[in-house]
Coordinates of C-alpha atoms in Angstrom, one line a residue:
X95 CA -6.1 -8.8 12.9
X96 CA -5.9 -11.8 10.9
X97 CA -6.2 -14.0 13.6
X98 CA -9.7 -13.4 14.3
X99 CA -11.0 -14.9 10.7
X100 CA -11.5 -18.5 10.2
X101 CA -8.3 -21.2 9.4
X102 CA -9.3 -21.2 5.9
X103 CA -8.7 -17.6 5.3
X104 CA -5.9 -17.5 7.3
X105 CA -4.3 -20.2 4.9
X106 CA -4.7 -18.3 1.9
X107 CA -3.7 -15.1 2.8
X108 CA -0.6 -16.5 3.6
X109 CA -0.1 -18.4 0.9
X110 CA -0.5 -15.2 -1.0
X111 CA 2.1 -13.6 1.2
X112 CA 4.8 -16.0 0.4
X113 CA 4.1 -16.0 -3.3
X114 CA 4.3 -12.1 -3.4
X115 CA 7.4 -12.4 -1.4
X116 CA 8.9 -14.6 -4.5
X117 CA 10.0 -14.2 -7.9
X118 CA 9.8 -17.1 -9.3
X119 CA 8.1 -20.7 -8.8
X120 CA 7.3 -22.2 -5.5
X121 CA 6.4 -25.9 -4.9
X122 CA 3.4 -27.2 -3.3
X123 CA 5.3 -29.4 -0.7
X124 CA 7.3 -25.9 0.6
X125 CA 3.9 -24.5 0.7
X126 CA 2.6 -27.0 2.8
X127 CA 5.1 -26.4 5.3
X128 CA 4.5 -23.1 5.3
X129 CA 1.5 -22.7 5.6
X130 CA 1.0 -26.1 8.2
X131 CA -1.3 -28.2 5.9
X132 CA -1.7 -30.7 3.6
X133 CA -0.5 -30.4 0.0
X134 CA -3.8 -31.2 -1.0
X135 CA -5.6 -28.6 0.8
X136 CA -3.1 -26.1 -0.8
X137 CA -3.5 -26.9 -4.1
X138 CA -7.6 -26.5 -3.4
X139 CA -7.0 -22.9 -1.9
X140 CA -4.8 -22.5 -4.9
X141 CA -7.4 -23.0 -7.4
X142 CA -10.3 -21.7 -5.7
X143 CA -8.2 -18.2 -5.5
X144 CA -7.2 -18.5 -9.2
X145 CA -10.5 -19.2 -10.4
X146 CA -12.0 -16.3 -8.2
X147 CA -9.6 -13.7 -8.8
X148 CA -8.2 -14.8 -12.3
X149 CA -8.2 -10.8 -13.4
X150 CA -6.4 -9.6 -9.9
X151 CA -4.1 -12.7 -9.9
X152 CA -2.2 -13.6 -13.0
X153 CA -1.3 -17.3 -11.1
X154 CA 0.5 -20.0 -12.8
X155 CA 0.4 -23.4 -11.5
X156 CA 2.2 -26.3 -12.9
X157 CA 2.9 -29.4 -11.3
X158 CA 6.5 -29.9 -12.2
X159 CA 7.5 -26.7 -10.8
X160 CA 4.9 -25.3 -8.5
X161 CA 3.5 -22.4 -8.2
X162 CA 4.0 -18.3 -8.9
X163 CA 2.5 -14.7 -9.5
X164 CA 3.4 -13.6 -13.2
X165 CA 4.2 -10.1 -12.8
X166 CA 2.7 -9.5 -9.0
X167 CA 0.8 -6.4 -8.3
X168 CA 0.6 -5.2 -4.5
X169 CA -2.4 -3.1 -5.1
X170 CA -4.2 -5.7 -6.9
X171 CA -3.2 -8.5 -4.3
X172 CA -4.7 -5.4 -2.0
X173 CA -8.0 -6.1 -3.5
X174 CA -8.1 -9.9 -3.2
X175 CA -7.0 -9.3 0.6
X176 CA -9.6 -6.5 1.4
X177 CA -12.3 -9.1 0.0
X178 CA -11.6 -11.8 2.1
X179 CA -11.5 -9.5 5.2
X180 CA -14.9 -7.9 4.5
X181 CA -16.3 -11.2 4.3
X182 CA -15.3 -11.9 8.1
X183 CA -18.0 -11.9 10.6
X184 CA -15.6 -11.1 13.2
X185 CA -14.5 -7.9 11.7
X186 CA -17.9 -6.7 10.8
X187 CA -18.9 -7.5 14.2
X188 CA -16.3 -5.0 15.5
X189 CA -17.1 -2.6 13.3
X190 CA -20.8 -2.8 14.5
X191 CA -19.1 -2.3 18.0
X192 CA -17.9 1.2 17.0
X193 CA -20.6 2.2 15.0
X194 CA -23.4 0.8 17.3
X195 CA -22.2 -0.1 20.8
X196 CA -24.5 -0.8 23.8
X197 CA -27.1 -3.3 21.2
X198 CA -28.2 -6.7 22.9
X199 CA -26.6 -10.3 20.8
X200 CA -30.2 -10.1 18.9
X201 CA -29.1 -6.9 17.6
X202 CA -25.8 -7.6 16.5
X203 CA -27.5 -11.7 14.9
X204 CA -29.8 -9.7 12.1
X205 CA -27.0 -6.7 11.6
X206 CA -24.5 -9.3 10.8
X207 CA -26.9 -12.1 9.7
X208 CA -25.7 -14.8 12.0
X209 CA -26.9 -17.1 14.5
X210 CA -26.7 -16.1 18.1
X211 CA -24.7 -19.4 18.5
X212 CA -22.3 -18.6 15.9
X213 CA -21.7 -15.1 17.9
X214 CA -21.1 -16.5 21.0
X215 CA -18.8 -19.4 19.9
X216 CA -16.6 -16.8 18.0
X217 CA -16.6 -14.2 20.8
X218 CA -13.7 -15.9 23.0
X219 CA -11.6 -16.2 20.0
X220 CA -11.8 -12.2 19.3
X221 CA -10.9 -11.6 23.0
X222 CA -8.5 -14.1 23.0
X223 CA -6.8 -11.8 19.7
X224 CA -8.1 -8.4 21.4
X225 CA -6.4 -9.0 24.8
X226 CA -2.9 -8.7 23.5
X227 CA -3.6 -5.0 22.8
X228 CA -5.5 -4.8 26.2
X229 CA -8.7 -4.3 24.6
X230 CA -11.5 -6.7 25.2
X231 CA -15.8 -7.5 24.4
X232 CA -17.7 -7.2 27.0
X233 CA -21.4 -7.4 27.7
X234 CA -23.3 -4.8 30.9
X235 CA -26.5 -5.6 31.4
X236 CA -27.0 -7.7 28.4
X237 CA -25.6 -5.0 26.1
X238 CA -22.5 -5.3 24.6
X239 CA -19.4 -2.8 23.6
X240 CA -15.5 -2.7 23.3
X241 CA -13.5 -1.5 26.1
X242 CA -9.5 -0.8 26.0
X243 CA -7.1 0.6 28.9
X244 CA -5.6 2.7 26.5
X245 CA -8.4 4.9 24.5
X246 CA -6.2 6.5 22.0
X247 CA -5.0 3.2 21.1
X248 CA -7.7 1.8 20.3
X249 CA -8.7 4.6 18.1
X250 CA -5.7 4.1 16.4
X251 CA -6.5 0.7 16.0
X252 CA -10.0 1.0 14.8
X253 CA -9.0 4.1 12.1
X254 CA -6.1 1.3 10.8
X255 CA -8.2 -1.7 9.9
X256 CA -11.6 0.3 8.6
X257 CA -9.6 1.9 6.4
X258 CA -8.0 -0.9 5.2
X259 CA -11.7 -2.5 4.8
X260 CA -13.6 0.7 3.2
X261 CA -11.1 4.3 2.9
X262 CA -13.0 7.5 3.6
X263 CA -16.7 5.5 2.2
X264 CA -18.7 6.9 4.6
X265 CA -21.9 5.0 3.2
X266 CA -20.0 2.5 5.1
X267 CA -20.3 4.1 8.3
X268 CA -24.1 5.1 7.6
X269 CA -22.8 9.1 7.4
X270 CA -23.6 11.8 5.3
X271 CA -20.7 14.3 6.9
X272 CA -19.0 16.8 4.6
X273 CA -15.0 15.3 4.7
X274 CA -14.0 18.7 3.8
X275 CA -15.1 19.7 7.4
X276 CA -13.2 17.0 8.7
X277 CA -10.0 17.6 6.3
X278 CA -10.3 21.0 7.4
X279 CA -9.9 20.4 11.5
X280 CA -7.3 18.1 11.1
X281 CA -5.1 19.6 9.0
X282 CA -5.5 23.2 11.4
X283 CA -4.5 20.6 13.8
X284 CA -1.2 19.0 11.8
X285 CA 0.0 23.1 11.1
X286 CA 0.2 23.8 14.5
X287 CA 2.5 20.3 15.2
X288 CA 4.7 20.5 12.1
X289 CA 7.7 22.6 11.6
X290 CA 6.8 25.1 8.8
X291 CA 9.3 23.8 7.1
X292 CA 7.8 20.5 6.5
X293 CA 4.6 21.4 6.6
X294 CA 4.1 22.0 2.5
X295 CA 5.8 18.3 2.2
X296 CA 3.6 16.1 5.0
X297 CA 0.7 18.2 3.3
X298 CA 1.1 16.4 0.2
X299 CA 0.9 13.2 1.6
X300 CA -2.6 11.4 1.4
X301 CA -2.2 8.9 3.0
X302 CA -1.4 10.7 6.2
X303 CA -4.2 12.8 5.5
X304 CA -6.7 10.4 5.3
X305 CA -5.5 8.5 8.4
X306 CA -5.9 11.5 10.3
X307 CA -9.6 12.2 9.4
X308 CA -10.1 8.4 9.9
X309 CA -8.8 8.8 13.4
X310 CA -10.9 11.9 13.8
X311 CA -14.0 10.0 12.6
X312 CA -13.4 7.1 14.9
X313 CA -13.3 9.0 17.6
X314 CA -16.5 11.4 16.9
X315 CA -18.1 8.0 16.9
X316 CA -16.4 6.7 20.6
X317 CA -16.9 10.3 22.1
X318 CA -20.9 10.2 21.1
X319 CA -20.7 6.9 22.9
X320 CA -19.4 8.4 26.0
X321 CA -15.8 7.2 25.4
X322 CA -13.4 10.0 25.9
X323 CA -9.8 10.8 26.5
X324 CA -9.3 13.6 29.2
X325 CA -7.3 16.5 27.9
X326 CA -6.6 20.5 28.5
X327 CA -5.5 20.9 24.7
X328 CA -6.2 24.5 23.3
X329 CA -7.6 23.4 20.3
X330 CA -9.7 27.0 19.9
X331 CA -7.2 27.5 16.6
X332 CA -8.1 24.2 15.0
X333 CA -11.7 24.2 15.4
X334 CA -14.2 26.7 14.6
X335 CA -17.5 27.1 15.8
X336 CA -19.3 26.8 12.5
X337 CA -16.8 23.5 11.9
X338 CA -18.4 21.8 15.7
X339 CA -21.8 23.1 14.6
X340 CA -21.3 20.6 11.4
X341 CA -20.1 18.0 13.2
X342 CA -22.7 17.6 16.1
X343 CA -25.6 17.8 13.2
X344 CA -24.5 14.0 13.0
X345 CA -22.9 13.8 16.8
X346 CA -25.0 16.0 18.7
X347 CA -23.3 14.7 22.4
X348 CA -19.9 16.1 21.3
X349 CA -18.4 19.4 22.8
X350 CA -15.6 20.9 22.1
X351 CA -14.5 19.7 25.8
X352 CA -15.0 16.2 24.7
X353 CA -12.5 16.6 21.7
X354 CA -9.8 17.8 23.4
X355 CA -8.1 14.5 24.0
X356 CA -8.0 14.0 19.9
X357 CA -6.6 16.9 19.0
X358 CA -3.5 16.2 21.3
X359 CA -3.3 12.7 20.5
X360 CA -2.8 13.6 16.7
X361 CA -0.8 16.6 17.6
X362 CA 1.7 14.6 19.8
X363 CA 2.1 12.2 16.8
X364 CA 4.0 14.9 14.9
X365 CA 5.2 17.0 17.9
X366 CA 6.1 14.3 21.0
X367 CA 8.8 15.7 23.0
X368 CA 7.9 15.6 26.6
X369 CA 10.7 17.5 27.9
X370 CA 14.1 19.4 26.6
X371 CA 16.1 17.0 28.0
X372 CA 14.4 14.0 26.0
X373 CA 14.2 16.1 22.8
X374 CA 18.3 17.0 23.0
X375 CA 19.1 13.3 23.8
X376 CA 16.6 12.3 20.7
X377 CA 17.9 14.6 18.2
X378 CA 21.4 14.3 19.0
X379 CA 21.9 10.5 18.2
X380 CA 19.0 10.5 15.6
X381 CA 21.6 13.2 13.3
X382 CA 24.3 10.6 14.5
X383 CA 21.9 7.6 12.6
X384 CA 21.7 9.6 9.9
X385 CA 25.4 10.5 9.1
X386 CA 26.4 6.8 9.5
X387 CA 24.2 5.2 7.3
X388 CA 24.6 8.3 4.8
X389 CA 28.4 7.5 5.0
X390 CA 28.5 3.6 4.7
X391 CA 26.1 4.4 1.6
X392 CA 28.6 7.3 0.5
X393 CA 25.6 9.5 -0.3
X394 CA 26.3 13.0 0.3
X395 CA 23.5 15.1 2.0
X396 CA 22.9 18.7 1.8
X397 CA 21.8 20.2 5.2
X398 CA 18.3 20.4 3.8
X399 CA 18.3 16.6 2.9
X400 CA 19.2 16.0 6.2
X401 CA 17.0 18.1 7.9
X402 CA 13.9 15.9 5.8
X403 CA 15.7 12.4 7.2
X404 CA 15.5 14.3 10.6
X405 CA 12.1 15.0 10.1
X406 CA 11.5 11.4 9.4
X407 CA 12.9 9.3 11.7
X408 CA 11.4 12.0 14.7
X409 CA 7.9 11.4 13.0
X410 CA 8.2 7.7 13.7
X411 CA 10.0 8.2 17.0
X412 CA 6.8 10.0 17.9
X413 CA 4.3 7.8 16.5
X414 CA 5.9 4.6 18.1
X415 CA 6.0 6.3 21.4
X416 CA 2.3 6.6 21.5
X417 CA 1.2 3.2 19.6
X418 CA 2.9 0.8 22.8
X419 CA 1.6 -2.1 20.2
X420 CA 1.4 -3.4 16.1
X421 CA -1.9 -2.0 15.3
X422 CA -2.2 -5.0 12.9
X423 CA -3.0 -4.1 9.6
X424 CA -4.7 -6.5 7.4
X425 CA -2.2 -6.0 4.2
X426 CA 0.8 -3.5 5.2
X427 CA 1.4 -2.2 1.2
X428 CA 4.6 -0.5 3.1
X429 CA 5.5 -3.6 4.0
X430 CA 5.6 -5.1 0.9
X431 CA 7.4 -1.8 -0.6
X432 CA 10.5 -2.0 1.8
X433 CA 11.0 -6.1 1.4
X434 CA 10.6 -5.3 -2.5
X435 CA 13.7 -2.6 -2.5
X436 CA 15.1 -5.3 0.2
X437 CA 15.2 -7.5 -2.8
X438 CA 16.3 -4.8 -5.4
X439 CA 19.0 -3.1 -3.2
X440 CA 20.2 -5.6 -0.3
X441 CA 23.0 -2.7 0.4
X442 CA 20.7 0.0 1.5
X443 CA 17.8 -2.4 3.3
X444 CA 20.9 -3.7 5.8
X445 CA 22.8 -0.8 6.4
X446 CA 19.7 1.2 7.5
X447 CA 18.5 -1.6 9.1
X448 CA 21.8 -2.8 11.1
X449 CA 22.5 1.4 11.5
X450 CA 18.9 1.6 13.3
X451 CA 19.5 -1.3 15.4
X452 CA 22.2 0.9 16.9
X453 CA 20.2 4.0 16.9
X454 CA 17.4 1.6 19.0
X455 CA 20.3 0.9 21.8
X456 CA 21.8 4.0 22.1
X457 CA 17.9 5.4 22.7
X458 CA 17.2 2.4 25.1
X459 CA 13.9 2.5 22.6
X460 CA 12.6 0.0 19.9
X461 CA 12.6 1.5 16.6
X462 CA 13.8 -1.2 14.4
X463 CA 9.8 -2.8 14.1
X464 CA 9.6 0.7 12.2
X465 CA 12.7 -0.3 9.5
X466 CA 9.8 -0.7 6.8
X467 CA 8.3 2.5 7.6
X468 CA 11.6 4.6 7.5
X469 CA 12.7 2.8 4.6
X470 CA 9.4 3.9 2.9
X471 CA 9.3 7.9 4.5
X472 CA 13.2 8.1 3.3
X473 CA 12.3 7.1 -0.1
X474 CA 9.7 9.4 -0.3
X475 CA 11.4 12.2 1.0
X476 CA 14.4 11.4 -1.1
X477 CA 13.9 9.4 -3.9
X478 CA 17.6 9.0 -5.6
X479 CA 17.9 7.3 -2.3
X480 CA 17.0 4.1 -3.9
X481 CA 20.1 4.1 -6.4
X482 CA 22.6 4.5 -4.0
X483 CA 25.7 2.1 -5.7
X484 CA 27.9 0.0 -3.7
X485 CA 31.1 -0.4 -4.9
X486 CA 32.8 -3.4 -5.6
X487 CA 35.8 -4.4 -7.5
X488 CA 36.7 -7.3 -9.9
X489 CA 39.7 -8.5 -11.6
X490 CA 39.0 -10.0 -14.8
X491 CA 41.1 -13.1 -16.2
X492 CA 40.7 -13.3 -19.8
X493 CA 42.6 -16.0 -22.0
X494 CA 41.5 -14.6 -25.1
X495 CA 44.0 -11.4 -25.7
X496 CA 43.8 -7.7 -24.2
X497 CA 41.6 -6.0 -26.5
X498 CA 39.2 -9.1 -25.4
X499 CA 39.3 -8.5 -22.2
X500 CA 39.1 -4.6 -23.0
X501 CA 35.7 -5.6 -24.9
X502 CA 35.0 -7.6 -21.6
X503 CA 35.6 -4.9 -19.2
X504 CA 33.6 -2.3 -20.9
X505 CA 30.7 -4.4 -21.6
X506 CA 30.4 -5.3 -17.7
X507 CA 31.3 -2.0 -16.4
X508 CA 28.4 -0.6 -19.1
X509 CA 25.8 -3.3 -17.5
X510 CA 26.5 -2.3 -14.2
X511 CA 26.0 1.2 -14.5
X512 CA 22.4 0.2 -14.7
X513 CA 22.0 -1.6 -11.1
X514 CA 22.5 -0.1 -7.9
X515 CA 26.5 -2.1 -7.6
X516 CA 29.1 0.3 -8.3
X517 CA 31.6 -2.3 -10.3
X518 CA 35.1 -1.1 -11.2
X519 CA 37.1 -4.3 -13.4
X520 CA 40.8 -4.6 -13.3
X521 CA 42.8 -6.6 -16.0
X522 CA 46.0 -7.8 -14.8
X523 CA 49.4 -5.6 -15.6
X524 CA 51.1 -8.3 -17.5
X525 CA 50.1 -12.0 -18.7
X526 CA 51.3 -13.3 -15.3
X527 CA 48.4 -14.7 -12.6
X528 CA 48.3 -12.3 -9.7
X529 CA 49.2 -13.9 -6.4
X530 CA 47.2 -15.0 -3.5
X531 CA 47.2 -11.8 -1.8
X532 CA 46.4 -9.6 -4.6
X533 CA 43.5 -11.6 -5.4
X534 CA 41.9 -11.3 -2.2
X535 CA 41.9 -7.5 -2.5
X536 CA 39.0 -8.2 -5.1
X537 CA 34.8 -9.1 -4.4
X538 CA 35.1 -11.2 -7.3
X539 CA 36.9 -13.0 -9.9
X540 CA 36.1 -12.9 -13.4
X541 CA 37.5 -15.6 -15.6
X542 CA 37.0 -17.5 -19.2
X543 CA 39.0 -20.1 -18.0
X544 CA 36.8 -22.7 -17.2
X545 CA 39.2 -25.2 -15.5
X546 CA 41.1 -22.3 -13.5
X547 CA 41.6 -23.4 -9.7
X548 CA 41.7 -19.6 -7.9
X549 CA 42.5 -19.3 -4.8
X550 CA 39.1 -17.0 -4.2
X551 CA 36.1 -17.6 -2.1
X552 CA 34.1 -15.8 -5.1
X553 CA 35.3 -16.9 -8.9
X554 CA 32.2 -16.4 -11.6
X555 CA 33.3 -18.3 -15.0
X556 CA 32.1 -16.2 -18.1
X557 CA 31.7 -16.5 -21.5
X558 CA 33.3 -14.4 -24.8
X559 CA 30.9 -12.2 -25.6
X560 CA 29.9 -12.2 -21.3
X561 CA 26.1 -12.7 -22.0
X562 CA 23.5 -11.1 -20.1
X563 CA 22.8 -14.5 -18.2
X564 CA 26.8 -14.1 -16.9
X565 CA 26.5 -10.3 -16.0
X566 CA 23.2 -11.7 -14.0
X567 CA 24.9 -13.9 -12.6
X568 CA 27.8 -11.5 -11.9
X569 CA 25.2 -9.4 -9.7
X570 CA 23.3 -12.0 -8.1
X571 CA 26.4 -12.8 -5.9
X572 CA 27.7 -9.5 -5.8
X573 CA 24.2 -8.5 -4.7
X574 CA 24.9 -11.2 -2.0
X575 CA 28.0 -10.7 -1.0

């Protein structure tokens, strides 16, 4: 979606990007590269965005050693990011092609205040974005709307990026509609596709919620246009007659014919199985995924646990079947979640990742663009996830007596109880140096001797006391490793 706004804002939102992706500083002249421009430029996009957003962005800037986010907030960086989107002509242009479709250019130069010119120069760039997810502008007649070869998709495109730009606000969408009505329908509709014994869990979950009524809103909006997906759907159980009474006082062209197509659309994103023989197949290596990343992580699951990772993984498997395409989010907070426990727990991010790369082959189906997303759903589902331990071992070397290296071992084996590595120190049986072999039974060699040459690919040189700089040290590369 990004591609459609000007270079400028494309620059900065990436710069952001890279900086929330870091911990610490970040020169100017890596930047640059990054972002393809001059270092000059940068540090002008730099300072404009610190001095407009000095509350949402605590930035520090220093010559010598570049640039970084003191204590980065997602949400916050949510806000700077929604900002710069809503001030896009492109994207309120778009949105003016859902809410008002079938309105000569004049229309569209006073809604959006810009020249008929500036419309038409910017329309082949939008087209040239919208044409990867076969969707394009065109004008009949004069009058101009947005057509797609996939309708459902491009619902689900439209309910991704306007809520991105304004939630449920439906001052934004010039409606006065009750959202209870809406919250109502759809969640009849997500009790009929979820097992009950899910149900009470997915219930909880705003953020499906509201997607759903933002796909049902998009679409009472395309279906009063006369753009409708063809369906036989019983949807009699999910909407009422006093409920489609509500609705056409603001849509009066809709029917409950017309609304078929949703209600299956959103249905099938929780229920997608098209036959037994695809369901068995699905299921089957889906519980094989989960007890192989479950046993590299040694995390023991009840059958309840992994009936939820089930549950998970099959939502996704369903959702990705019916989205063929990235429906481009403007700022992906999930994103951001799963690279941040990525940074905090390397072990988990790669073995879920490399285990669903298998679980992607063995399906002949794609499912590792949705790593972030399972990463995210398992969490939720099963939060001790996130401390799962990996074990490693160390043998510790200490020149300074046993209880020394007593004091050492407790001290590190104390620190590490508090990360997500698993560290078990050895000290050697007597004063002699073990050999070659038996040092390469260990991750990592832990020594006060600072001149020691051991035959290890991994020796960390400590101090006495083993300060908490060394035991960071210490997990860095065993984080690594």
């Amino acid at each position: 979606m990004r591609k459609i706004l000007d270079t400028a804002h494309q620059r900065r939102i990436r710069l952001l990007e890279i900086l929330l992706s870091k911990n610490d500083f970040v020169t100017m002249s890596v930047l640059a590269k990054e972002v393809e421009a001059s270092e000059r430029t940068v540090a002008e996009d730099l300072t404009q965005l610190k001095v407009k957003y000095s509350e949402e962005l605590h930035m520090e800037i220093s010559r010598k050693n570049g640039v970084r986010l003191i204590h980065p907030n997602i949400a916050s960086a949510g806000l700077v990011f929604r900002d710069t989107f809503q001030e896009s002509v492109a994207l309120m242009w778009l949105k003016e092609l859902l809410l008002h479709p079938y309105q000569p250019m004049e229309y569209y130069e006073e809604k959006l205040f810009a020249s008929k010119s500036t419309l038409q120069r910017m329309l082949p760039r939008i087209n040239n974005f919208l044409d990867v997810y076969d969707m394009r502008i065109e004008a009949v007649g004069g009058l101009y709307s947005i057509f797609s070869k996939d309708e459902g998709f491009l619902r689900d495109f439209y309910a991704s990026f306007l809520l991105e730009l304004y939630g449920l606000n439906l001052k934004e969408y010039d409606l006065s509609l009750d959202l209870s009505v809406l919250s109502k329908i759809t969640l009849a509709n997500l009790k009929n596709a979820v097992p009950k014994d899910h149900l009470a869990w997915i219930a909880q979950d705003d953020l499906s919620l509201i997607y759903r009524m933002m796909f049902y809103l998009v679409s009472l909006f395309r279906e009063e246009h006369g753009f409708s997906m063809k369906s036989q759907y019983p949807l009699e159980s999910e909407l009422s007659p006093e409920d489609l009474t509500a609705l056409r006082q603001h849509f009066p062209r809709i029917t409950k014919e017309t609304l078929r197509g949703t209600h299956e659309y959103l249905y099938l994103q929780q229920s997608g199985f098209h036959t037994e023989k695809e369901k068995k197949q699905v299921t089957t290596e889906v519980l094989r995924f989960i007890d192989r990343f479950t046993q590299r992580l040694n995390y023991r699951t009840s059958s309840g646990q992994k009936d939820r990772f089930l549950f998970v993984v099959l939502s996704v498997y369903y959702k990705a079947k019916l989205r063929k395409k990235d429906t481009s989010l403007l700022f992906d907070r999930v994103y951001y979640f799963s690279e941040s426990l990525g940074r905090e727990n390397p072990f988990l991010y790669t073995v879920v990742k490399e285990e669903l790369s298998v679980l992607s082959q063995r399906l002949d189906f794609d499912l590792h663009m949705n790593l972030h997303n399972i990463l995210f759903w398992f969490l939720l589902a099963e939060p001790s996830l996130a401390g799962v331990s990996r074990r490693k071992t160390a043998l510790l070397l200490s020149d300074f007596g046993t209880p020394h290296s007593i004091f050492l071992k407790n001290r590190l084996e104390h620190f590490f109880k508090s990360t997500n590595i698993d560290l078990s120190v050895d000290l050697p049986i007597d004063f002699s140096l073990p050999d070659e072999s038996d040092l390469k039974k260990y991750d990592i060699i832990l020594t006060t001797l600072s001149d020691s040459a051991l035959p290890h690919p991994c020796v960390q040189v400590i101090g006495d006391l083993c300060s908490m700089e060394d035991c960071y040290d210490i997990y860095e590369k065993l984080k690594d490793n």
